[in-house]
PDB file of C-alpha atoms and ligand atoms in Angstrom:
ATOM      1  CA  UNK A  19     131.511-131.477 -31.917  1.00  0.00           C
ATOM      2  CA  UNK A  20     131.447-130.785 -35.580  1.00  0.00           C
ATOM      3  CA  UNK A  21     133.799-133.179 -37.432  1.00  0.00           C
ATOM      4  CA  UNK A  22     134.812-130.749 -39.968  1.00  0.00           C
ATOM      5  CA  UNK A  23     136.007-128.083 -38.132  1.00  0.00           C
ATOM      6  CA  UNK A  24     139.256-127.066 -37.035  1.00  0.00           C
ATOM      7  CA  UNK A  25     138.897-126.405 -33.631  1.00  0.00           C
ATOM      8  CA  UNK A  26     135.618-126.309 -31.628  1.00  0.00           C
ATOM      9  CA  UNK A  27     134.924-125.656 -27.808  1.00  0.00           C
ATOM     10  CA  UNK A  28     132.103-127.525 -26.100  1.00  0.00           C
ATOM     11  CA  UNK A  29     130.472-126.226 -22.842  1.00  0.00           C
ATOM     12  CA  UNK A  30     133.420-124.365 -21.905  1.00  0.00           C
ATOM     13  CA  UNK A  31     133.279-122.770 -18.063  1.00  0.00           C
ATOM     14  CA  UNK A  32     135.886-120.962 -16.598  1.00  0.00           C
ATOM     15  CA  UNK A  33     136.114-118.571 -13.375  1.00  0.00           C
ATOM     16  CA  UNK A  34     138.736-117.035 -11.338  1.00  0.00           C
ATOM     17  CA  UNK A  35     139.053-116.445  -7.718  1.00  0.00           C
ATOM     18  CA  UNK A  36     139.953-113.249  -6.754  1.00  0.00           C
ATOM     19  CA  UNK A  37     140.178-113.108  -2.762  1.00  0.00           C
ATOM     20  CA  UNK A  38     137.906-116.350  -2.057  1.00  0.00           C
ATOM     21  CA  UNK A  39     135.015-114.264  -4.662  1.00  0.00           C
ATOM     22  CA  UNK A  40     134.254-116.749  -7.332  1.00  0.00           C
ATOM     23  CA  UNK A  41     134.268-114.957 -10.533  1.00  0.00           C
ATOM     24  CA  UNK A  42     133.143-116.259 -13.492  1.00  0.00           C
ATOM     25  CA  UNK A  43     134.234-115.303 -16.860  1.00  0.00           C
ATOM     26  CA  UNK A  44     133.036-117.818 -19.693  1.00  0.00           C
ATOM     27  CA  UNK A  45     129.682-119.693 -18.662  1.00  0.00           C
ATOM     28  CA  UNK A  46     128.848-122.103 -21.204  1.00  0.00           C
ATOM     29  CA  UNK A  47     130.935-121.285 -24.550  1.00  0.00           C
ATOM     30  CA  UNK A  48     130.313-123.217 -27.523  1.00  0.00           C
ATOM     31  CA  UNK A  49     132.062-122.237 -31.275  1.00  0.00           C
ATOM     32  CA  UNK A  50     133.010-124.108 -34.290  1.00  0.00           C
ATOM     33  CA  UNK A  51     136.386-122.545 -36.547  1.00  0.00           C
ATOM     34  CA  UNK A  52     135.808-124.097 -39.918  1.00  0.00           C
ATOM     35  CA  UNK A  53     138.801-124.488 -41.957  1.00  0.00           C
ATOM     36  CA  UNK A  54     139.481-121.820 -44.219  1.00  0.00           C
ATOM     37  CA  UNK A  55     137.481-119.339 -42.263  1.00  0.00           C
ATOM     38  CA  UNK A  56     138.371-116.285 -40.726  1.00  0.00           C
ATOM     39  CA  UNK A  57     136.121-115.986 -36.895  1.00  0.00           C
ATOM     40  CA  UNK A  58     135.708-112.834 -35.295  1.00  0.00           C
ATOM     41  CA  UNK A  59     134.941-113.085 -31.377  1.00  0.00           C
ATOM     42  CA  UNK A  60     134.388-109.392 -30.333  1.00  0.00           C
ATOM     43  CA  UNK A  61     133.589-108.103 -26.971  1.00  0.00           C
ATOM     44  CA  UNK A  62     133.621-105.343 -24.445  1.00  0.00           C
ATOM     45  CA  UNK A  63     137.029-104.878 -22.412  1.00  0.00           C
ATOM     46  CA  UNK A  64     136.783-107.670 -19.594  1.00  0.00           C
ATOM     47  CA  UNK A  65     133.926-110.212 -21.258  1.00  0.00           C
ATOM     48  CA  UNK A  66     136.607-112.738 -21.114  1.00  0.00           C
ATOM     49  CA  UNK A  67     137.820-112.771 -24.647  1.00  0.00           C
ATOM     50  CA  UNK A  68     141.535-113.493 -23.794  1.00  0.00           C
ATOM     51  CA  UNK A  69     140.747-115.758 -21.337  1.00  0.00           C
ATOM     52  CA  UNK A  70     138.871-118.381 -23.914  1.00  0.00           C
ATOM     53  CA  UNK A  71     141.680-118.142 -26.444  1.00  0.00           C
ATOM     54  CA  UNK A  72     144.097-119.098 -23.601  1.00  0.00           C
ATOM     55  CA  UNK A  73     141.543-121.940 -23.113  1.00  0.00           C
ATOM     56  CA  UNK A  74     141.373-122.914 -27.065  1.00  0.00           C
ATOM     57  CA  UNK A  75     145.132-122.428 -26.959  1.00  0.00           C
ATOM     58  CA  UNK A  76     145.449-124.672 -23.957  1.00  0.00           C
ATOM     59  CA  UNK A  77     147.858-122.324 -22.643  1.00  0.00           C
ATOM     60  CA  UNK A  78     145.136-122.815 -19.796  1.00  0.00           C
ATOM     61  CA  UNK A  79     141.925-125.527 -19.077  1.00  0.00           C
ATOM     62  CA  UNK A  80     138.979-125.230 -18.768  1.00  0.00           C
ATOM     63  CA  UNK A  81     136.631-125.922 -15.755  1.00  0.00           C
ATOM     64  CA  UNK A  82     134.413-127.817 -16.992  1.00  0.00           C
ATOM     65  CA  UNK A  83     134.076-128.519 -21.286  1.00  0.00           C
ATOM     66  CA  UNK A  84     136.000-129.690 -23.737  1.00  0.00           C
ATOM     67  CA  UNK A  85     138.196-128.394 -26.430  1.00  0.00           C
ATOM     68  CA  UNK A  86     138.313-130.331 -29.515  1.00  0.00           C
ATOM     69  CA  UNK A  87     141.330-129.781 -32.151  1.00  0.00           C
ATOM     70  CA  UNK A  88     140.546-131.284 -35.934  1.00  0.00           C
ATOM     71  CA  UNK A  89     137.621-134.247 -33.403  1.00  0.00           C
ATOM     72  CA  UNK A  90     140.277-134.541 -30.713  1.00  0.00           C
ATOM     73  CA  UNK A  91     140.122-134.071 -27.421  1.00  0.00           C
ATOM     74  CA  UNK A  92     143.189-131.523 -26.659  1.00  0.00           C
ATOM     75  CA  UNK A  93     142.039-129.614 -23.835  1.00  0.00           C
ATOM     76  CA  UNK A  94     142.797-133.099 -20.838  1.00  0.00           C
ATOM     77  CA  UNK A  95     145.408-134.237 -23.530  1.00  0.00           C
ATOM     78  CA  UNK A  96     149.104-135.410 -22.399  1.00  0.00           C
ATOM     79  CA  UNK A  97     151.953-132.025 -21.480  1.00  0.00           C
ATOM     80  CA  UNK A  98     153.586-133.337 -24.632  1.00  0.00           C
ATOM     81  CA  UNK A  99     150.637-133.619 -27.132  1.00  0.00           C
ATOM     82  CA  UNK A 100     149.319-129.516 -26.155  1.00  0.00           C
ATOM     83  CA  UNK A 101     152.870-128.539 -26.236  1.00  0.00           C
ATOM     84  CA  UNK A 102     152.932-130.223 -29.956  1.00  0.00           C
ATOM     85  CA  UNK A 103     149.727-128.386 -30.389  1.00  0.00           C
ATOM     86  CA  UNK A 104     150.906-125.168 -30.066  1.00  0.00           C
ATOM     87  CA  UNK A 105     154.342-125.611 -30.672  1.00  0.00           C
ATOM     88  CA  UNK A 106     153.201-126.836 -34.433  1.00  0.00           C
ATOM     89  CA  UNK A 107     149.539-127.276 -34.962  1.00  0.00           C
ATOM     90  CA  UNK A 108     148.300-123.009 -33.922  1.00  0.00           C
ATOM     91  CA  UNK A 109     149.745-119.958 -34.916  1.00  0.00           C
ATOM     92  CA  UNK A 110     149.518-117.263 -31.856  1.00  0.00           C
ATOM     93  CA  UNK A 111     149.968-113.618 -32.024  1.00  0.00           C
ATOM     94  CA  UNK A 112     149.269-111.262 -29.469  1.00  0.00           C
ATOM     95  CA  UNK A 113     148.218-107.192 -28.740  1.00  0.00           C
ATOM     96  CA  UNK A 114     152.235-106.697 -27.672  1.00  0.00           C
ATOM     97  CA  UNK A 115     153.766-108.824 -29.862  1.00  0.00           C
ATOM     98  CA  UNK A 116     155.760-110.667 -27.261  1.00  0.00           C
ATOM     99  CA  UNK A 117     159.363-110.423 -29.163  1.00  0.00           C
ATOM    100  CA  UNK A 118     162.585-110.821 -27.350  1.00  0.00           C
ATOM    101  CA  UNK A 119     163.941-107.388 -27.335  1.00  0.00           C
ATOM    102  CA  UNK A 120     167.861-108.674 -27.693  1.00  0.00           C
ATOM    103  CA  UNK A 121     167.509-110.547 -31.141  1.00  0.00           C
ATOM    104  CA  UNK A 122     166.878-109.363 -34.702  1.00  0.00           C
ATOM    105  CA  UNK A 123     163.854-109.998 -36.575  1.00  0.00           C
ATOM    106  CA  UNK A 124     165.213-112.852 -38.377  1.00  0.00           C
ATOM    107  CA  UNK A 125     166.626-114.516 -35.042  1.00  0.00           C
ATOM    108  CA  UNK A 126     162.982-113.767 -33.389  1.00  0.00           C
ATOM    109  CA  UNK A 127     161.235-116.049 -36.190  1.00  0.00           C
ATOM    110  CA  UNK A 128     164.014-118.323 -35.880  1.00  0.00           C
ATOM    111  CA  UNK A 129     163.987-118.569 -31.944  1.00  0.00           C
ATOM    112  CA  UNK A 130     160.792-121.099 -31.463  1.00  0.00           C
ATOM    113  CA  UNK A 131     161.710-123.805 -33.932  1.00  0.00           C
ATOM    114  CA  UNK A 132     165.718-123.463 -32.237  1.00  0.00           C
ATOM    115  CA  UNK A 133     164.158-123.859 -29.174  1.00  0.00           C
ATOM    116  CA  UNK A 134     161.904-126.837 -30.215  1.00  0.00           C
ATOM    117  CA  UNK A 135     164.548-128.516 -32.232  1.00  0.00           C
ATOM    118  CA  UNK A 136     166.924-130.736 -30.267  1.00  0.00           C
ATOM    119  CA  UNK A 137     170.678-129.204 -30.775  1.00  0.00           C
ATOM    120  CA  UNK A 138     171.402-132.122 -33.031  1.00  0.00           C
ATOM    121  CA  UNK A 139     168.544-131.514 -34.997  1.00  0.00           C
ATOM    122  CA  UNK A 140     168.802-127.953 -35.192  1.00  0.00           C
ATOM    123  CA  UNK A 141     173.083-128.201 -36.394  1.00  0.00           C
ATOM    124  CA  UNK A 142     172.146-130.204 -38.998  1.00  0.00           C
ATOM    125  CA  UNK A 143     168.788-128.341 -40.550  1.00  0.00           C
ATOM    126  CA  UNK A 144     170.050-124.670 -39.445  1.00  0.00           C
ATOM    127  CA  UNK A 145     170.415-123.580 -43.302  1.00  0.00           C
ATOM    128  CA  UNK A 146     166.800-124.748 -44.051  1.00  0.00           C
ATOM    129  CA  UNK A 147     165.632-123.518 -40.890  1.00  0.00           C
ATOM    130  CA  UNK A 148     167.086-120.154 -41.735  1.00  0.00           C
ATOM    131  CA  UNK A 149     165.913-119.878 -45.533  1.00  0.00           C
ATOM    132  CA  UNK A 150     162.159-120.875 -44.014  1.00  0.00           C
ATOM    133  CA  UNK A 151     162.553-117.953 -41.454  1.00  0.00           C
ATOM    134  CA  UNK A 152     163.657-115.564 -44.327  1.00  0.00           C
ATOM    135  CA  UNK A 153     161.158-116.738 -46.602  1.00  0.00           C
ATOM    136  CA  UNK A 154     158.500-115.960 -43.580  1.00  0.00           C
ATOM    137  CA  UNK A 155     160.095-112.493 -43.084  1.00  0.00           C
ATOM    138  CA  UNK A 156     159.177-112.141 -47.231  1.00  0.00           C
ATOM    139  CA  UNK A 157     155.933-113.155 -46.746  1.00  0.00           C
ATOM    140  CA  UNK A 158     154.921-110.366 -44.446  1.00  0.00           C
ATOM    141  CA  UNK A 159     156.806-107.825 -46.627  1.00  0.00           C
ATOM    142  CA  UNK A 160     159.566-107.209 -43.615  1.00  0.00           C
ATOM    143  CA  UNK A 161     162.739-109.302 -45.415  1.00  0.00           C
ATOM    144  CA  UNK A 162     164.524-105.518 -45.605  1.00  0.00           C
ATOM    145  CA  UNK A 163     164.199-105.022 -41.703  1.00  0.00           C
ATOM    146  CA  UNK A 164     165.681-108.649 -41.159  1.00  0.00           C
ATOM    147  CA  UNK A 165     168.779-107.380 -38.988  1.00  0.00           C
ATOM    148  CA  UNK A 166     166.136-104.572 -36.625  1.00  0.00           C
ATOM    149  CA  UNK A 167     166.025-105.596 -33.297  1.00  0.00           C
ATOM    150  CA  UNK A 168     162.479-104.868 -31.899  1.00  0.00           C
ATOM    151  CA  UNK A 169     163.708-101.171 -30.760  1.00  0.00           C
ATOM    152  CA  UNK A 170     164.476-100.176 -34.353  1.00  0.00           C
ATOM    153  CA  UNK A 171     161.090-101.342 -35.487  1.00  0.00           C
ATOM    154  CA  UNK A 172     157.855 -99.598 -35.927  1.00  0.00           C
ATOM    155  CA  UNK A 173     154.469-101.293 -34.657  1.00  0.00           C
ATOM    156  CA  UNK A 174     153.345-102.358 -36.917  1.00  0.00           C
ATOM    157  CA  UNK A 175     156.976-104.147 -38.281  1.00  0.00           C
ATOM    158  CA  UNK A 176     156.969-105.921 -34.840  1.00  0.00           C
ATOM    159  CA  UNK A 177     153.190-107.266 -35.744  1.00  0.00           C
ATOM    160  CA  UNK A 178     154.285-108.552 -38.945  1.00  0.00           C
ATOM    161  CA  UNK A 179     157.820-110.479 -37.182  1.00  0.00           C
ATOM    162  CA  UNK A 180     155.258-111.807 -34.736  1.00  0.00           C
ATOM    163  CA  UNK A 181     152.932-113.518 -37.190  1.00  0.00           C
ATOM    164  CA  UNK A 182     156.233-114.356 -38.889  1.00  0.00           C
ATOM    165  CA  UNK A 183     156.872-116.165 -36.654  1.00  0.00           C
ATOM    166  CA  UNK A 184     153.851-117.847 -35.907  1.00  0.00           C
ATOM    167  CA  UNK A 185     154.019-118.893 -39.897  1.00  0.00           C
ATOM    168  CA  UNK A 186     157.310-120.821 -39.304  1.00  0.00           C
ATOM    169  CA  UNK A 187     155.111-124.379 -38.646  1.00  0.00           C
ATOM    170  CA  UNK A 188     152.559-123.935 -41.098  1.00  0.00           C
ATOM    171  CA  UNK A 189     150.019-124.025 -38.838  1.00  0.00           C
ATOM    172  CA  UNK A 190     146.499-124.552 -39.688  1.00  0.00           C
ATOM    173  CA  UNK A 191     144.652-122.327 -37.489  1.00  0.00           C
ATOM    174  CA  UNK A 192     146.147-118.216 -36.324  1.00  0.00           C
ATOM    175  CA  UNK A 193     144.776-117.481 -32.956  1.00  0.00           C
ATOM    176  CA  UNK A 194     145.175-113.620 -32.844  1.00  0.00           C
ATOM    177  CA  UNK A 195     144.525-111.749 -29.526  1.00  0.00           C
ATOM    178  CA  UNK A 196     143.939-107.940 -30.217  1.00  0.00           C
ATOM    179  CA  UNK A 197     146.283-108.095 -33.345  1.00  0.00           C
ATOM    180  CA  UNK A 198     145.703-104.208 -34.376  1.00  0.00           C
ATOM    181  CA  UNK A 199     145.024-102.974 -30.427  1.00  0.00           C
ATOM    182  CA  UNK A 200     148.334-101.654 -29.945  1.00  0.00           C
ATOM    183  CA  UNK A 201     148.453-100.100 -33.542  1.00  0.00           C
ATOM    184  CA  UNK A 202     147.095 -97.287 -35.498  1.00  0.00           C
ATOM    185  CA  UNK A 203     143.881 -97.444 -37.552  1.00  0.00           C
ATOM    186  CA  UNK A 204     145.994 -97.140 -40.521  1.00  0.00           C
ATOM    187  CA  UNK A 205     148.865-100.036 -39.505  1.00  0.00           C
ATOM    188  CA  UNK A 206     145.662-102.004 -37.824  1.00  0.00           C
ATOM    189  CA  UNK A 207     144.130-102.507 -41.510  1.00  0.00           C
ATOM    190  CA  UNK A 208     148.051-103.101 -42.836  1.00  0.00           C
ATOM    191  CA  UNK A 209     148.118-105.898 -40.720  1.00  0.00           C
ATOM    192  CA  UNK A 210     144.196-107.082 -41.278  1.00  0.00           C
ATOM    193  CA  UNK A 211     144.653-107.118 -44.973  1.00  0.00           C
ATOM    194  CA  UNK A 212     148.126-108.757 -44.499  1.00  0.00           C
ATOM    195  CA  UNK A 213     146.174-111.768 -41.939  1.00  0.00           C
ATOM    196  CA  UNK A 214     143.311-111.459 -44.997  1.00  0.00           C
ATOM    197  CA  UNK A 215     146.285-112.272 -47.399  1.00  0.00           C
ATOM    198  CA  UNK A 216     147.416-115.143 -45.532  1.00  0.00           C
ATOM    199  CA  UNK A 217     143.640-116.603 -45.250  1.00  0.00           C
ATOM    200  CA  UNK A 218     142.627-116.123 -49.542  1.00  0.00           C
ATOM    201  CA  UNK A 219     146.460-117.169 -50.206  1.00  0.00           C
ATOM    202  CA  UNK A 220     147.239-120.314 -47.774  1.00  0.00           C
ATOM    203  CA  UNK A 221     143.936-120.976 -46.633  1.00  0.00           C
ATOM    204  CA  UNK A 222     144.750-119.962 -43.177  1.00  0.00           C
ATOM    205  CA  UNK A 223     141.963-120.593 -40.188  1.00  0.00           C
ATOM    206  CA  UNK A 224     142.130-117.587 -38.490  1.00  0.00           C
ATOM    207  CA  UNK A 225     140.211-116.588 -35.289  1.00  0.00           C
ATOM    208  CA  UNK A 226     140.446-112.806 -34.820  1.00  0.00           C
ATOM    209  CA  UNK A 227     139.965-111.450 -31.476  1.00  0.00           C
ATOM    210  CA  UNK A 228     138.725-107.382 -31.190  1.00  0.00           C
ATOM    211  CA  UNK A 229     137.167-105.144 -28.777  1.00  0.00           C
ATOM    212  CA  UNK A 230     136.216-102.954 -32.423  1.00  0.00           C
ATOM    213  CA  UNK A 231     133.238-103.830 -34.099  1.00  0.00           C
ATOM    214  CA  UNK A 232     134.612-102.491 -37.050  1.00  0.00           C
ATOM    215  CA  UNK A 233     137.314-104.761 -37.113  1.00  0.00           C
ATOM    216  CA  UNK A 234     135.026-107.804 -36.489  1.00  0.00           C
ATOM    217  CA  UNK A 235     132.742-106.658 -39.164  1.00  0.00           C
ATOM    218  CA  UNK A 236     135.394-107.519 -41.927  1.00  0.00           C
ATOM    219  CA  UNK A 237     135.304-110.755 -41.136  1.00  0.00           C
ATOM    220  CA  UNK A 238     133.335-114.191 -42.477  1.00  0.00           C
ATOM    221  CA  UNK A 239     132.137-114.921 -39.135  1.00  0.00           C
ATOM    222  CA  UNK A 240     131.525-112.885 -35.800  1.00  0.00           C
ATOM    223  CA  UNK A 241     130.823-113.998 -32.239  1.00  0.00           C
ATOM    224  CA  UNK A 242     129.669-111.711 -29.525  1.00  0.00           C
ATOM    225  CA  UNK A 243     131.087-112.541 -26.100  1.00  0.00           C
ATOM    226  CA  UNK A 244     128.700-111.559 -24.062  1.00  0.00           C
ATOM    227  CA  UNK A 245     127.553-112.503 -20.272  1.00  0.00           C
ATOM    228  CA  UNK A 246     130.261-115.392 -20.379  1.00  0.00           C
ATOM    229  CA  UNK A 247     128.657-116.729 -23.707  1.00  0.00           C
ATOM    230  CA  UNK A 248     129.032-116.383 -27.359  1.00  0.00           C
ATOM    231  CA  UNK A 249     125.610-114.811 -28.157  1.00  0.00           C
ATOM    232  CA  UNK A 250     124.879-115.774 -32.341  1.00  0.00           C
ATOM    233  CA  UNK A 251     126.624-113.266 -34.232  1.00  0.00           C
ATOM    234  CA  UNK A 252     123.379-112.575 -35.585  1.00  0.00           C
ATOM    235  CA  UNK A 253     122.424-109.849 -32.172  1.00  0.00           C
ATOM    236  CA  UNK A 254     125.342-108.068 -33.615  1.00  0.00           C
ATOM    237  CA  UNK A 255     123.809-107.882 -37.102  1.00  0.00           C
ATOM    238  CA  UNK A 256     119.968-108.150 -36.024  1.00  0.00           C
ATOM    239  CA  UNK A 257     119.560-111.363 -37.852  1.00  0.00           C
ATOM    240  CA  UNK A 258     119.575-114.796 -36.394  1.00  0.00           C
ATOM    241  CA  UNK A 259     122.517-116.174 -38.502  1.00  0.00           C
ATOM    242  CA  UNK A 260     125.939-115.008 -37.633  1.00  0.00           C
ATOM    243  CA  UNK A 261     127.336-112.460 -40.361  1.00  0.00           C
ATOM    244  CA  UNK A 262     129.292-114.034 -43.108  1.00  0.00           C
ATOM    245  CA  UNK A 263     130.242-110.861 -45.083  1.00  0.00           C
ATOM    246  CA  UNK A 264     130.829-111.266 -49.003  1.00  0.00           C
ATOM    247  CA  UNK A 265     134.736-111.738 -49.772  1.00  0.00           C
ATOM    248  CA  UNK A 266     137.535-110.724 -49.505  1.00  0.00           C
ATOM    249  CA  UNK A 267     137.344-111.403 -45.760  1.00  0.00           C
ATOM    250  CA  UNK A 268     138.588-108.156 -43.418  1.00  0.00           C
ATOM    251  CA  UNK A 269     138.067-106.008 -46.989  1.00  0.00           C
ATOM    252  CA  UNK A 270     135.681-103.831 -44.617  1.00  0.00           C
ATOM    253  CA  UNK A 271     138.261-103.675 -41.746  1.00  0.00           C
TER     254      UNK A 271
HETATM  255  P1  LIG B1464     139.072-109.580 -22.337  1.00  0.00           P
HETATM  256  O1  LIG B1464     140.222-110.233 -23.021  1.00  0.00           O
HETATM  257  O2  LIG B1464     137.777-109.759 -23.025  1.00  0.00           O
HETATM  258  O3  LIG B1464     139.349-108.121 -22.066  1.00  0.00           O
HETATM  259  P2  LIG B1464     139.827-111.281 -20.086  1.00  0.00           P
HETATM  260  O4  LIG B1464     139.584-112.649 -20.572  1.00  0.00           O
HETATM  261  O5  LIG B1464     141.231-110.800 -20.066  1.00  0.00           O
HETATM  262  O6  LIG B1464     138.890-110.254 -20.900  1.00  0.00           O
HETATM  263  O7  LIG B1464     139.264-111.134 -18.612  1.00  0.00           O
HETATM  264  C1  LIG B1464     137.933-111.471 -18.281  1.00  0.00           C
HETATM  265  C2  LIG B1464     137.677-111.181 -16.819  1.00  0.00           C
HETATM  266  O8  LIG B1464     138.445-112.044 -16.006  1.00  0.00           O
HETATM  267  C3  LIG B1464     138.040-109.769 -16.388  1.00  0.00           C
HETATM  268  O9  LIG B1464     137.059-109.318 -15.499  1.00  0.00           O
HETATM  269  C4  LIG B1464     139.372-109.934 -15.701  1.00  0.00           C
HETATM  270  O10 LIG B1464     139.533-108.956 -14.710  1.00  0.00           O
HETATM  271  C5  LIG B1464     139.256-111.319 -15.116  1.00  0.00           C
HETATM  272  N1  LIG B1464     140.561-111.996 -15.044  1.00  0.00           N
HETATM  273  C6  LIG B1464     141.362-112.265 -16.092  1.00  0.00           C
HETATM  274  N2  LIG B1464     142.465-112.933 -15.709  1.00  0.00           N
HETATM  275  C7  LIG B1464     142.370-113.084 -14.357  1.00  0.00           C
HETATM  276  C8  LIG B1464     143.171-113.704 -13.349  1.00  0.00           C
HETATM  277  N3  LIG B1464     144.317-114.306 -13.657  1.00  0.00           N
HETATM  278  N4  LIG B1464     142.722-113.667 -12.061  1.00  0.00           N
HETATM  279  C9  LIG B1464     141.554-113.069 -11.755  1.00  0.00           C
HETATM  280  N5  LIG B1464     140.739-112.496 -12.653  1.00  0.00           N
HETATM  281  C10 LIG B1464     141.129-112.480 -13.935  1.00  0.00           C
HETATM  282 MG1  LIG B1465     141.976-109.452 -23.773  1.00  0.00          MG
END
């Protein structure tokens, strides 16, 4: 794997079985995240896109390849190390934002670090835990719709309290699945130009996935997911190099 990159996925296989049918969905995945960069793996409806960021989140494993996170193995690593992984190491947001529809924004951003944090831990660093989780709330310009409870927000407000609170770590790498699907082309670039923010700013990795070639096209990188495989980018842009578009990443989103 490369030794500078963030995250990288060797060989990667994966099928389900549907009714004793063997169905494969990735069939021999290989891609590099470099830090800093902002990937683009785009892809028909069904080519398996979801199911390899479940893989690189190890929120599932592979059948067969490996998963590397900054040259480490994390894909056949311990229950406690890939639940330190993505408790702390990844950022994940998702199409339908996956908030809990009884607490505020604030208490959403706060929930996975009070959940994480023994009760001890969590009495005695509340105030700081609370100030971070405001502070995140600022940071994706939703600080004024602290007290909303997902019902009393708009789309594109829930996207933002998602990311939120997949900021609270300070992760290194944002896996996003379908970030703008749900969303209107308007709110969709809000919330591209608000993960392009986060990448120029903090030098977030960020790994973008999209059905919409014209999202993917605002990124530094793009991967076609095609036939199980990442094809080179370069199909998509009829060059053999994958696209690396001039800054500000997403600009063209
Ligand atoms: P994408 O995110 O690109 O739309 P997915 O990764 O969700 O695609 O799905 C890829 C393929 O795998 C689809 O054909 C889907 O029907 C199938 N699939 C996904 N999850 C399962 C599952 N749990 N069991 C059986 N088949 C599945
Ligand atoms: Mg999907």
């Amino acid at each position: 794997m490369n030794q500078s990159s963030v995250l990288s996925a060797r060989s990667i296989y994966k099928s389900y079985h549907k009714d004793k049918i063997e169905v494969p969905v990735l069939r021999g995945v290989d891609v590099d995240f470099d830090p800093g960069v902002v990937t683009a793996l785009v892809g028909r409806s069904g080519s398996g896109k979801s199911t390899l960021m479940h893989l690189l989140a190890t929120l599932d494993r592979p059948d067969k390849g490996e998963v590397y996170f900054r040259g480490q193995r994390i894909d056949d690593a311990p229950r406690a190390r890939r639940d330190a992984f993505r408790n702390q190491d990844i950022g994940i947001i998702f199409q339908f934002y996956h908030l809990l529809p009884e607490l505020s924004a604030l208490e959403n951003v706060l929930a996975p670090t009070m959940i994480s944090c023994s009760v001890w831990n969590y009495f005695t660093h509340r105030k700081e835990v609370r100030l971070r989780a405001e502070a995140m709330l600022d940071r994706v310009g939703l600080l004024h719709r602290a007290k909303h409870k997902p019902s009393e927000m708009s789309g594109g407000e829930m996207q933002r309290t998602a990311i939120a609170r997949a900021l609270m770590t300070d992760p290194s790498l944002l896996l996003a699945d379908e970030p703008t699907g749900n969303l209107d082309t308007e709110t969709g670039r809000d919330i591209l130009k608000l993960l392009s923010q986060l990448n120029q700013d903090d030098g977030l990795t960020i790994v973008m996935i999209t059905h919409d070639d014209s999202i993917a096209a605002g990124a530094d990188i793009c991967h076609r997911m095609k036939d199980g495989m990442l094809e080179s980018a370069g199909e998509f842009a009829n060059s053999s190099e994958p696209i690396r578009t001039s800054s500000p990443a997403l600009s063209a989103a």
